[in-house]
Coordinates of C-alpha atoms in Angstrom, one line a residue:
X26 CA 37.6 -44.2 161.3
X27 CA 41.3 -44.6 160.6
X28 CA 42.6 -46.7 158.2
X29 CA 45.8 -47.3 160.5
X30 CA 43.6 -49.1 163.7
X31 CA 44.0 -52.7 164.0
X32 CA 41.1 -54.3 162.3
X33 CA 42.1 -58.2 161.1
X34 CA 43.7 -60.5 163.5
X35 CA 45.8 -63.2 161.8
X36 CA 46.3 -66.6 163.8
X37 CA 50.2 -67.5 163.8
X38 CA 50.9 -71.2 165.0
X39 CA 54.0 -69.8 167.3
X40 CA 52.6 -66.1 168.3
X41 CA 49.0 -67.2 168.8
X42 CA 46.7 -63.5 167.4
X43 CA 48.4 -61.2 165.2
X44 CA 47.1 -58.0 165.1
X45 CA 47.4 -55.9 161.4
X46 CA 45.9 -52.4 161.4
X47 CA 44.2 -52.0 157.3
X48 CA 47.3 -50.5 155.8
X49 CA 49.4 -53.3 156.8
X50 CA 46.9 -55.9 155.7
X51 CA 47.2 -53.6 152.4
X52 CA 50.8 -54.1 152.3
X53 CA 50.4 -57.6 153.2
X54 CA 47.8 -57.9 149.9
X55 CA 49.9 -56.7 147.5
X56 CA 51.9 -59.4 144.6
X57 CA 55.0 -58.7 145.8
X58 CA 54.0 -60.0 149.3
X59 CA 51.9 -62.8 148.5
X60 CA 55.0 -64.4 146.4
X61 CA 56.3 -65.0 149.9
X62 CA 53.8 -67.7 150.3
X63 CA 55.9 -69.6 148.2
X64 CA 59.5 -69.1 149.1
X65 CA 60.7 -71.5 152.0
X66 CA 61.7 -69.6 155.2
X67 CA 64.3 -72.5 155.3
X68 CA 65.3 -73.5 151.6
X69 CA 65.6 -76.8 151.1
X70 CA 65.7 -78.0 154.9
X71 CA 62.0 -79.2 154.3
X72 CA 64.4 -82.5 152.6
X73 CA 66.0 -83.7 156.5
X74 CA 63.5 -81.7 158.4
X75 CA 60.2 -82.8 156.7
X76 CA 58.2 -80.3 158.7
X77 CA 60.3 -77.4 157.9
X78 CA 57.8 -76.0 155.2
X79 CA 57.1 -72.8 156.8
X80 CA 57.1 -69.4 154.5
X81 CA 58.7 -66.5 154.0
X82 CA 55.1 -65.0 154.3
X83 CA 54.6 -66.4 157.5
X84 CA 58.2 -65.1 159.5
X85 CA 56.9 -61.1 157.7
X86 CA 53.8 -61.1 159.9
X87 CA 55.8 -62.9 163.0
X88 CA 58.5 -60.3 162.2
X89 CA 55.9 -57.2 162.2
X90 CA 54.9 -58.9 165.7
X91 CA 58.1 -59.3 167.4
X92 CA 58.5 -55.2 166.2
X93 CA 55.4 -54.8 168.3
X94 CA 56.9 -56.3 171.2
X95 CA 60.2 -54.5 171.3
X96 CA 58.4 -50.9 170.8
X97 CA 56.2 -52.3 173.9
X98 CA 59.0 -53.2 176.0
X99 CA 61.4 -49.9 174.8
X100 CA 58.2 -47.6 175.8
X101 CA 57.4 -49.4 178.8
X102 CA 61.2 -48.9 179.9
X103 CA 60.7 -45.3 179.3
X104 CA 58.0 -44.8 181.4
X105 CA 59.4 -46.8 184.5
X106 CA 63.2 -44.8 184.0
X107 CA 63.3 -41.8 181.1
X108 CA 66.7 -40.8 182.1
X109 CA 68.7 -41.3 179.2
X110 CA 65.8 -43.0 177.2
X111 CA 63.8 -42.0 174.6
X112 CA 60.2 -43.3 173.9
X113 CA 58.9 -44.6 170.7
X114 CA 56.2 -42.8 169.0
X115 CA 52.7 -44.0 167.3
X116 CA 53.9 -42.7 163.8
X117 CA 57.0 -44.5 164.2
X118 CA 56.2 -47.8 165.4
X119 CA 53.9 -47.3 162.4
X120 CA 56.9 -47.3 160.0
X121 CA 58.9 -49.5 162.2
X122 CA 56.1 -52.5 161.9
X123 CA 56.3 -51.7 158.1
X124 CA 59.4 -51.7 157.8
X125 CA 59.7 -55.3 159.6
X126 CA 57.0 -56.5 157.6
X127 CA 58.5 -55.8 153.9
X128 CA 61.8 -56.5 155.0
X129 CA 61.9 -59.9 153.4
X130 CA 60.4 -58.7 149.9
X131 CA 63.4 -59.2 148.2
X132 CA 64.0 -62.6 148.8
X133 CA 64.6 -65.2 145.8
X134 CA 63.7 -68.9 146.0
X135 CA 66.8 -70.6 147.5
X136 CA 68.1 -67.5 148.0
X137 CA 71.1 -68.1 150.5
X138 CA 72.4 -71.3 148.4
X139 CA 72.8 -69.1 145.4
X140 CA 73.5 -65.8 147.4
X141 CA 75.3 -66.0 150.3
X142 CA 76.9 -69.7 149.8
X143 CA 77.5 -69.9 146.2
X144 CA 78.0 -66.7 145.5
X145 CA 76.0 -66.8 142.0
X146 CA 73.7 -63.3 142.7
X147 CA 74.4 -60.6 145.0
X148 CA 73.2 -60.5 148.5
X149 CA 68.9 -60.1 148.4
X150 CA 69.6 -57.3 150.5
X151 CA 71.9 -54.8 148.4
X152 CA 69.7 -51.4 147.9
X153 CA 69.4 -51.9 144.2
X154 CA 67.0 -55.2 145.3
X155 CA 64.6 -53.3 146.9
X156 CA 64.8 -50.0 145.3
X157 CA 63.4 -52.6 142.4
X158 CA 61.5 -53.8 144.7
X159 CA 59.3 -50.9 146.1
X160 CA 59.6 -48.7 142.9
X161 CA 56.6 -46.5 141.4
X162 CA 56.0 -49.4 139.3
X163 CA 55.2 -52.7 141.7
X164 CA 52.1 -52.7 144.0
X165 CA 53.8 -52.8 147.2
X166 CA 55.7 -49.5 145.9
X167 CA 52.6 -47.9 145.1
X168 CA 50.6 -48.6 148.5
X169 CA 53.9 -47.2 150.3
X170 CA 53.6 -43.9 148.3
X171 CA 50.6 -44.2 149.3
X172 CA 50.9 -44.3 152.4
X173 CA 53.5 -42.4 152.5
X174 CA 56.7 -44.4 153.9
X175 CA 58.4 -45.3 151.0
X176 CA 61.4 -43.5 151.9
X177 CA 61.4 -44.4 155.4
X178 CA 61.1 -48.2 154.6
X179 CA 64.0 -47.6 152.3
X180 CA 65.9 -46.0 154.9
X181 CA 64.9 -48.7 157.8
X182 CA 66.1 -50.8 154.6
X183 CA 69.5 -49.3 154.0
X184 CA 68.7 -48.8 150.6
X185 CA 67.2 -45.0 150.4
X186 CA 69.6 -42.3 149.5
X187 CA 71.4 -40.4 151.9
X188 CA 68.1 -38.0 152.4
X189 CA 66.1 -40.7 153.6
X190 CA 68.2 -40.4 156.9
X191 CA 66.6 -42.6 160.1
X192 CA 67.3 -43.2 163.6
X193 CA 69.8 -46.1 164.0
X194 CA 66.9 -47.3 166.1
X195 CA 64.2 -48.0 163.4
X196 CA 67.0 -49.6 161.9
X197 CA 68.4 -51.8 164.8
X198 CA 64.8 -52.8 165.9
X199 CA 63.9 -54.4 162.0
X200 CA 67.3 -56.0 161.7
X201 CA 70.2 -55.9 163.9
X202 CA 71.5 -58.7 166.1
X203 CA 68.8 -58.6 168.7
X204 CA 65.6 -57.4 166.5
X205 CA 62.5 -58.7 164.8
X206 CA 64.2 -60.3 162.3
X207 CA 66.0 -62.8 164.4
X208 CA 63.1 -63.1 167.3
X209 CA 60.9 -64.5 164.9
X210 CA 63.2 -66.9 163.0
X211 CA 64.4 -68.5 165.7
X212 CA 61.1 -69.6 167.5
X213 CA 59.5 -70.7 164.4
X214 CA 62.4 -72.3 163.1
X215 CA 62.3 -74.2 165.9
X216 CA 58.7 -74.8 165.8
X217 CA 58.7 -76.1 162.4
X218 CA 61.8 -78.4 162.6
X219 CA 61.2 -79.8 166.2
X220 CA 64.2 -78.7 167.9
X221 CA 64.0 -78.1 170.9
X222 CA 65.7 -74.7 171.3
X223 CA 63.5 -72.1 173.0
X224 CA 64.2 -68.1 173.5
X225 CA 62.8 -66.8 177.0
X226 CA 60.8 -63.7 176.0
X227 CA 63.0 -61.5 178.8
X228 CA 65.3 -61.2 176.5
X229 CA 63.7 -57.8 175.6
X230 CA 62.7 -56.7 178.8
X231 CA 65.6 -54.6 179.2
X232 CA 65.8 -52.7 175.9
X233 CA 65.6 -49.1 175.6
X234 CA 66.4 -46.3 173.4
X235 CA 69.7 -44.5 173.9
X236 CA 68.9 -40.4 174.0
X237 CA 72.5 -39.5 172.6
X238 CA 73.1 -41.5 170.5
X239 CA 69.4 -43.0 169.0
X240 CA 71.0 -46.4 169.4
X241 CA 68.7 -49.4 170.9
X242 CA 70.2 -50.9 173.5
X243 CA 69.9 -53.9 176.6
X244 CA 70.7 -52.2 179.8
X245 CA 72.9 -55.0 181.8
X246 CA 73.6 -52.2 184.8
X247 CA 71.2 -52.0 187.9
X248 CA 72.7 -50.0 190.9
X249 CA 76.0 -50.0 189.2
X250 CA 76.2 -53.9 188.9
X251 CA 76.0 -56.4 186.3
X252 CA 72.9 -57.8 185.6
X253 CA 74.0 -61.5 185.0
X254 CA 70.6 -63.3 184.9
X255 CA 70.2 -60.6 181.6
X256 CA 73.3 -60.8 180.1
X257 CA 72.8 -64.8 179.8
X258 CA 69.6 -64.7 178.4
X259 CA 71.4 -62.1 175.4
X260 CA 74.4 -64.9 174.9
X261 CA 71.7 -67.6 175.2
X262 CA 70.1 -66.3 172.4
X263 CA 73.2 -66.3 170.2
X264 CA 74.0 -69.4 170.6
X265 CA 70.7 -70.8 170.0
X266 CA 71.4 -69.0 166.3
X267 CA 74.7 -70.7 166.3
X268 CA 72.9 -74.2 167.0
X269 CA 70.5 -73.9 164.6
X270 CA 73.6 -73.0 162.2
X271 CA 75.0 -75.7 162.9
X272 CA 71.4 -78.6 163.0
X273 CA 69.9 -76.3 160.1
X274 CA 70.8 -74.1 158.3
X275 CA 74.3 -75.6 157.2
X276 CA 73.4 -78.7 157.4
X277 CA 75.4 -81.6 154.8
X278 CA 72.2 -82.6 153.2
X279 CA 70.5 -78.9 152.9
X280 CA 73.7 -77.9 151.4
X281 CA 74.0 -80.6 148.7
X282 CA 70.6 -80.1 147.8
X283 CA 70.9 -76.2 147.8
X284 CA 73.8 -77.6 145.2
X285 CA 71.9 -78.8 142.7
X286 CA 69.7 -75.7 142.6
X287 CA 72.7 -73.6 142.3
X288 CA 74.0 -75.1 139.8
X289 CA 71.5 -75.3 137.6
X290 CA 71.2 -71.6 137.8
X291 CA 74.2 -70.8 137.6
X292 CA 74.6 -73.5 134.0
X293 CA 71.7 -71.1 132.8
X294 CA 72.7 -67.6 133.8
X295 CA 75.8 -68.8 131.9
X296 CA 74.1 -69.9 128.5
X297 CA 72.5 -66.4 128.5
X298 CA 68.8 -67.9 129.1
X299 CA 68.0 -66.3 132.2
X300 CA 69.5 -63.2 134.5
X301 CA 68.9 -62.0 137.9
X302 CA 66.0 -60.1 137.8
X303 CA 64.0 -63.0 136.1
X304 CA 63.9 -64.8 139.7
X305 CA 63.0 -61.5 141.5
X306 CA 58.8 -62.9 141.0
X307 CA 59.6 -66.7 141.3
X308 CA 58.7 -68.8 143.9
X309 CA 60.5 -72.2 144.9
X310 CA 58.4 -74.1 142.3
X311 CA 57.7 -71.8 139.6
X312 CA 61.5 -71.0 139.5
X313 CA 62.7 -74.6 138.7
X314 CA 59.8 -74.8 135.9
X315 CA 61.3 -71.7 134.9
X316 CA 64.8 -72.9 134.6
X317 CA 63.6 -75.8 132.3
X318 CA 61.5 -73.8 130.2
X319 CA 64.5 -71.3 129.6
X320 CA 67.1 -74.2 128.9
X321 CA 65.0 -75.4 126.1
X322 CA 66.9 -73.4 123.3
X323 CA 70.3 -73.9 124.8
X324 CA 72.9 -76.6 123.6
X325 CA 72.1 -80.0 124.4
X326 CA 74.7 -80.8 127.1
X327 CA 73.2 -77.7 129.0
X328 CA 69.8 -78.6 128.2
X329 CA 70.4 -82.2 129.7
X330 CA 72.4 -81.0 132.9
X331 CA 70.0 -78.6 134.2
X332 CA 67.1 -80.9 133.6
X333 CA 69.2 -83.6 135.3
X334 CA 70.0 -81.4 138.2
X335 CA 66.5 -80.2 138.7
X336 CA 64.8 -83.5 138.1
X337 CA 67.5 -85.5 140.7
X338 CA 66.7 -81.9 143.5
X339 CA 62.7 -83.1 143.1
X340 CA 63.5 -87.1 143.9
X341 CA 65.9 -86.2 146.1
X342 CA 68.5 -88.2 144.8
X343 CA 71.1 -86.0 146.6
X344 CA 75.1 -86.3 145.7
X345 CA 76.9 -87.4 148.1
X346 CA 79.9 -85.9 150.2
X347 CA 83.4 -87.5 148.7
X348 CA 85.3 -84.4 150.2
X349 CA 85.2 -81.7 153.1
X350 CA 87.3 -79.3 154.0
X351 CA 86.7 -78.1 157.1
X352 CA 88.2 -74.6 158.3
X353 CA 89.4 -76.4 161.7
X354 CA 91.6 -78.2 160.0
X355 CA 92.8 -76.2 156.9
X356 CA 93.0 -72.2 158.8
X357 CA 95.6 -71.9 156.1
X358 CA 94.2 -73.1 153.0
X359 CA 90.8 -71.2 153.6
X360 CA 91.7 -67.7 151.9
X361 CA 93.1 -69.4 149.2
X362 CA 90.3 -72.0 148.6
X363 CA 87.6 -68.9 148.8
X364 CA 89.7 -66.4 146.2
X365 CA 89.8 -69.6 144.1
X366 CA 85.9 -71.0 143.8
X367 CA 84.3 -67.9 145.4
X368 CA 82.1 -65.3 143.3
X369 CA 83.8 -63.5 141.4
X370 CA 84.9 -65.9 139.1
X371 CA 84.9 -68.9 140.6
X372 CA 82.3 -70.2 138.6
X373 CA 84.9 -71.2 136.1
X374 CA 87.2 -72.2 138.2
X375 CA 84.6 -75.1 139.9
X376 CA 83.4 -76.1 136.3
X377 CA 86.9 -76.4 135.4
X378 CA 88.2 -78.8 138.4
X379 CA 84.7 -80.3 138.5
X380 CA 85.5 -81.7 135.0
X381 CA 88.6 -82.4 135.8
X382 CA 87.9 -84.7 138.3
X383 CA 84.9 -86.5 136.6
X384 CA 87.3 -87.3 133.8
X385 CA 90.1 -88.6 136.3
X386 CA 87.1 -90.8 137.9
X387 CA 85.8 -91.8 134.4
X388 CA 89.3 -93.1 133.5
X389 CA 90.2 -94.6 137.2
X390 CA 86.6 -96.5 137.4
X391 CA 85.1 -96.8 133.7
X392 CA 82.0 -95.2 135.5
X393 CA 80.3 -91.9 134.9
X394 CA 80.6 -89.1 137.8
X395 CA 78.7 -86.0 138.2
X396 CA 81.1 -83.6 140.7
X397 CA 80.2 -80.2 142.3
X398 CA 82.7 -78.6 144.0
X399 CA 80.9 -76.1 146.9
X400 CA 82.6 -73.2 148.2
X401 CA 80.8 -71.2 150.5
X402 CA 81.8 -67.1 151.1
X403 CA 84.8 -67.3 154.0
X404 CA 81.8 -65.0 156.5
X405 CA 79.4 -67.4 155.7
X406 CA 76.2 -66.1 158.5
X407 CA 78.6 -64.6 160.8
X408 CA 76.8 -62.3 163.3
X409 CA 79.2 -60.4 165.6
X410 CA 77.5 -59.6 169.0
X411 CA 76.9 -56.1 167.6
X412 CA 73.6 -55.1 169.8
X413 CA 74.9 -52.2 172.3
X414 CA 74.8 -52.6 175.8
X415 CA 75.1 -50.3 178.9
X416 CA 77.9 -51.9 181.3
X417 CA 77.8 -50.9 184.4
X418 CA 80.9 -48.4 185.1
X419 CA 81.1 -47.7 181.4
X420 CA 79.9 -44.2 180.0
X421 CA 77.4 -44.3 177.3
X422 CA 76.1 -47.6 175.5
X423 CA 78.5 -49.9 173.2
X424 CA 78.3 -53.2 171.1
X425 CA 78.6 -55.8 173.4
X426 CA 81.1 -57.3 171.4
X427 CA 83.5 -55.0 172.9
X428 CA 82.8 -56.4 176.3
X429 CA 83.9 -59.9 175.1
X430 CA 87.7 -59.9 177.0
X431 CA 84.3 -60.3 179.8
X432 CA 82.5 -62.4 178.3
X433 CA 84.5 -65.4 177.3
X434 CA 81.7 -67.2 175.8
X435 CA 81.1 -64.3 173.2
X436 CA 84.9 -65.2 171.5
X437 CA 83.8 -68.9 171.9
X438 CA 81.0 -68.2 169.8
X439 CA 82.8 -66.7 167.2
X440 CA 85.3 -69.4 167.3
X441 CA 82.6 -71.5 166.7
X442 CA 80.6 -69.6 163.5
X443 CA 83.7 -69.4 161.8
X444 CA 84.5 -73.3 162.4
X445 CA 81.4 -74.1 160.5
X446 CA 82.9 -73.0 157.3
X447 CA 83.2 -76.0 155.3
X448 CA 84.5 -76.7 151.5
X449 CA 82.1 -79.5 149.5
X450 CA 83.1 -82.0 147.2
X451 CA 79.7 -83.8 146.2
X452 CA 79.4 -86.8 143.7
X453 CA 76.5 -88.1 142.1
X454 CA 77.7 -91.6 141.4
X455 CA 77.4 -95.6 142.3
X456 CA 78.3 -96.1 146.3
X457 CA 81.4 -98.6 145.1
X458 CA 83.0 -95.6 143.0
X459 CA 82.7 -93.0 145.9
X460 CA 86.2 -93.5 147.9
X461 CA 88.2 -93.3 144.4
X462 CA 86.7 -90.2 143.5
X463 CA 87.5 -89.3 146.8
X464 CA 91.1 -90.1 146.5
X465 CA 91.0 -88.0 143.1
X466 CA 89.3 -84.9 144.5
X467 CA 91.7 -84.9 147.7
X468 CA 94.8 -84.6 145.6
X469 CA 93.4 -81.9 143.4
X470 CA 92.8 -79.5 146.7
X471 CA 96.5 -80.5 148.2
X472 CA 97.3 -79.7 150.5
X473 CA 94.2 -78.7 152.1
X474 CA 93.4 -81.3 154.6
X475 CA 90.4 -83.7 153.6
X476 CA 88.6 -84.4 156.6
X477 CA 85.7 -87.3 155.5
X478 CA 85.6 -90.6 154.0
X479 CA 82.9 -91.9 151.9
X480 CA 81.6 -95.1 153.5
X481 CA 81.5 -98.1 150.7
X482 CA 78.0 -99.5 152.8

């Protein structure tokens, strides 16, 4: 009997049956895997969307899932039109399903407020994360020797050396713009916050394998026309990621809570009491028990600021917005803003000008103010259209973003992503004091344009 058939069926609340063959439900066993279970798909959305408590565990198997469903749909595409096409084979959707399942290994607890928004660690998907990640030494490295895909994971991965060479396919189908990744997030994000957002399943009728070029790709051309009714469904689904950026996953209260995490890592990382790797096998609770446990032996005004930070994250005592900066109104200012507080070194910098304003406040009000200052990276989430296409009367397949001159809501789109980009200036302070440290923090960013007041209510 093989190990690989599908033995265990796993029920998903937003795929219905999931079907694991043995050596994925080995994969799936491992310690590295099971952390999942306790890292927030979302971060700290669960605080405005109270049902938003779904795991990172849970989006690996609805990721391996939605890999199922695009092999299905490229192989059945074959069969119905080969020219051009390649089919996918049983020992690579094997690797192609592990690959989608792992791909989310590396994740740290409130990972994108202290990755890709504060800039404090490196992005969880660099190679050196998961080369750690599925070494010899970890069970989920040694069950992928064992099984032996290591390499290809790592290569599906982008972190294998350059002998662990894969089709761009295995690749693209795991984690480009219309993959796995992304199908799964999207419905059970929606799901789990109760917006209303849905993805019509079509949208990967039409993929196939390219033949020359091992690129996946939507095929928009029938008889030499467009095929509209397809090519809406592919923009539909982008901006249904640009909506839930904009409800979700940048949303004011998320980020000022992700705020308060972030800080108090980054107050620890700087008195030398923890580094990187020690959040590599935390969850989102172990790792703020962890940050307090570590800050025991550290000077007293650290000691009392990362437990004050942690403790106010749990009650959700939230600061409040005195400032934003919005990129819509301050195009000019945002390079310079971003070289300023931005990773590297803008850790300093925001301590610095944080202090700064809490002693201008101090002296203007006689009251005590707690300020962080919130610079997200100038990308942020962007996603470019970057899935390839065939267009009809256009040799070969190409990203569809080079179509968008003929598709004018593709440039609105990214017109939009980059208008999310907003600049923070939180307070944790009484309601009455709120518009002077406003008043203090706007003149310090001149003449970047402030764009909120604080209501006195």
């Amino acid at each position: 009997m093989s190990a690989r058939r599908r033995t265990s069926v796993i029920r998903d609340p937003v795929h219905g049956d999931v079907h694991l063959t043995d050596e994925e439900m080995r994969i799936l066993d491992t310690l590295e895997m099971q952390r999942l279970r306790g890292v927030r798909q979302l971060g700290t959305a669960y605080l405005v969307f109270p049902g938003a408590l779904h795991t990172r565990f849970d989006h690996s198997i609805g990721s391996l899932h939605t890999a199922r469903g695009v092999i299905e749909a490229v192989n059945r595409n074959f069969e119905l039109d080969p020219a051009g096409s390649v089919a996918i084979g049983e020992e690579e959707a094997r690797v192609i399903r592990i690959g989608a399942l792992v791909h989310d290994v590396t994740h740290v607890p409130f990972g994108h407020s202290i990755e890709d928004q504060d800039g404090i660690f490196g992005r969880h998907d660099l190679p050196h994360r998961f080369q750690a990640m599925l070494g010899p030494r970890t069970a989920l490295g040694k069950v992928l020797r064992d099984q032996g895909v290591v390499e290809d994971v790592l290569g599906i991965l982008e972190a294998g050396d350059r002998t662990a060479q894969v089709p761009p396919y295995w690749r693209q189908i795991v984690g480009g713009t219309l993959a796995s990744d992304i199908l799964d997030y999207l419905a059970r994000d929606a799901y789990f916050t109760g917006l209303r957002l849905a993805i019509d399943p079509r949208v990967t009728g039409y993929l196939k394998v390219d033949r020359a070029t091992q690129n996946l790709y939507v095929d928009l051309a029938k008889h030499d026309l467009l095929r509209e009714d397809i090519l809406s469904e592919v923009v539909r689904l982008l901006e249904a990621r640009y909506h839930f950026s904009e409800r979700v996953y940048y949303h004011h209260a998320k980020v000022a809570a992700g705020a308060l995490v972030a800080r108090a890592v980054e107050l620890a990382l700087a008195a030398g009491v923890v580094q990187e790797s020690d959040f590599y096998a935390e969850t989102d609770a172990s790792v703020l028990e962890l940050l307090e446990r570590r800050v025991e032996k550290s000077p007293r005004a650290v000691k009392e600021r990362v437990r004050s930070l942690v403790t106010r994250f749990r009650e959700r005592r939230l600061p409040k917005r005195v400032c934003v900066f919005p990129r819509y109104e301050n195009a000019a200012h945002q390079e310079s803003l971003v070289a300023r507080f931005f990773a590297p070194g803008g850790a300093k910098a925001r301590q610095d000008v944080e202090a700064r304003i809490a002693d201008l406040a101090r002296f203007a009000t006689g009251r005590d103010v707690d300020v962080i200052v919130y610079c997200p990276a100038r990308a942020m989430q962007l996603k470019e259209a970057g899935m390839h296409v065939r267009w009809p009367g256009v040799a070969g397949v190409a990203p569809l973003s080079q179509f968008q001159a003929r598709v004018p809501r593709l440039a609105d789109l990214e017109a939009s992503y980059r208008n999310l980009w907003k600049f923070y200036v939180f307070a944790d302070a009484p309601t009455e004091v709120l518009p002077k440290v406003a008043e203090i923090a706007a003149a310090e960013f001149a003449p970047a344009v402030n764009a909120y007041r604080p209501s006195v209510r």
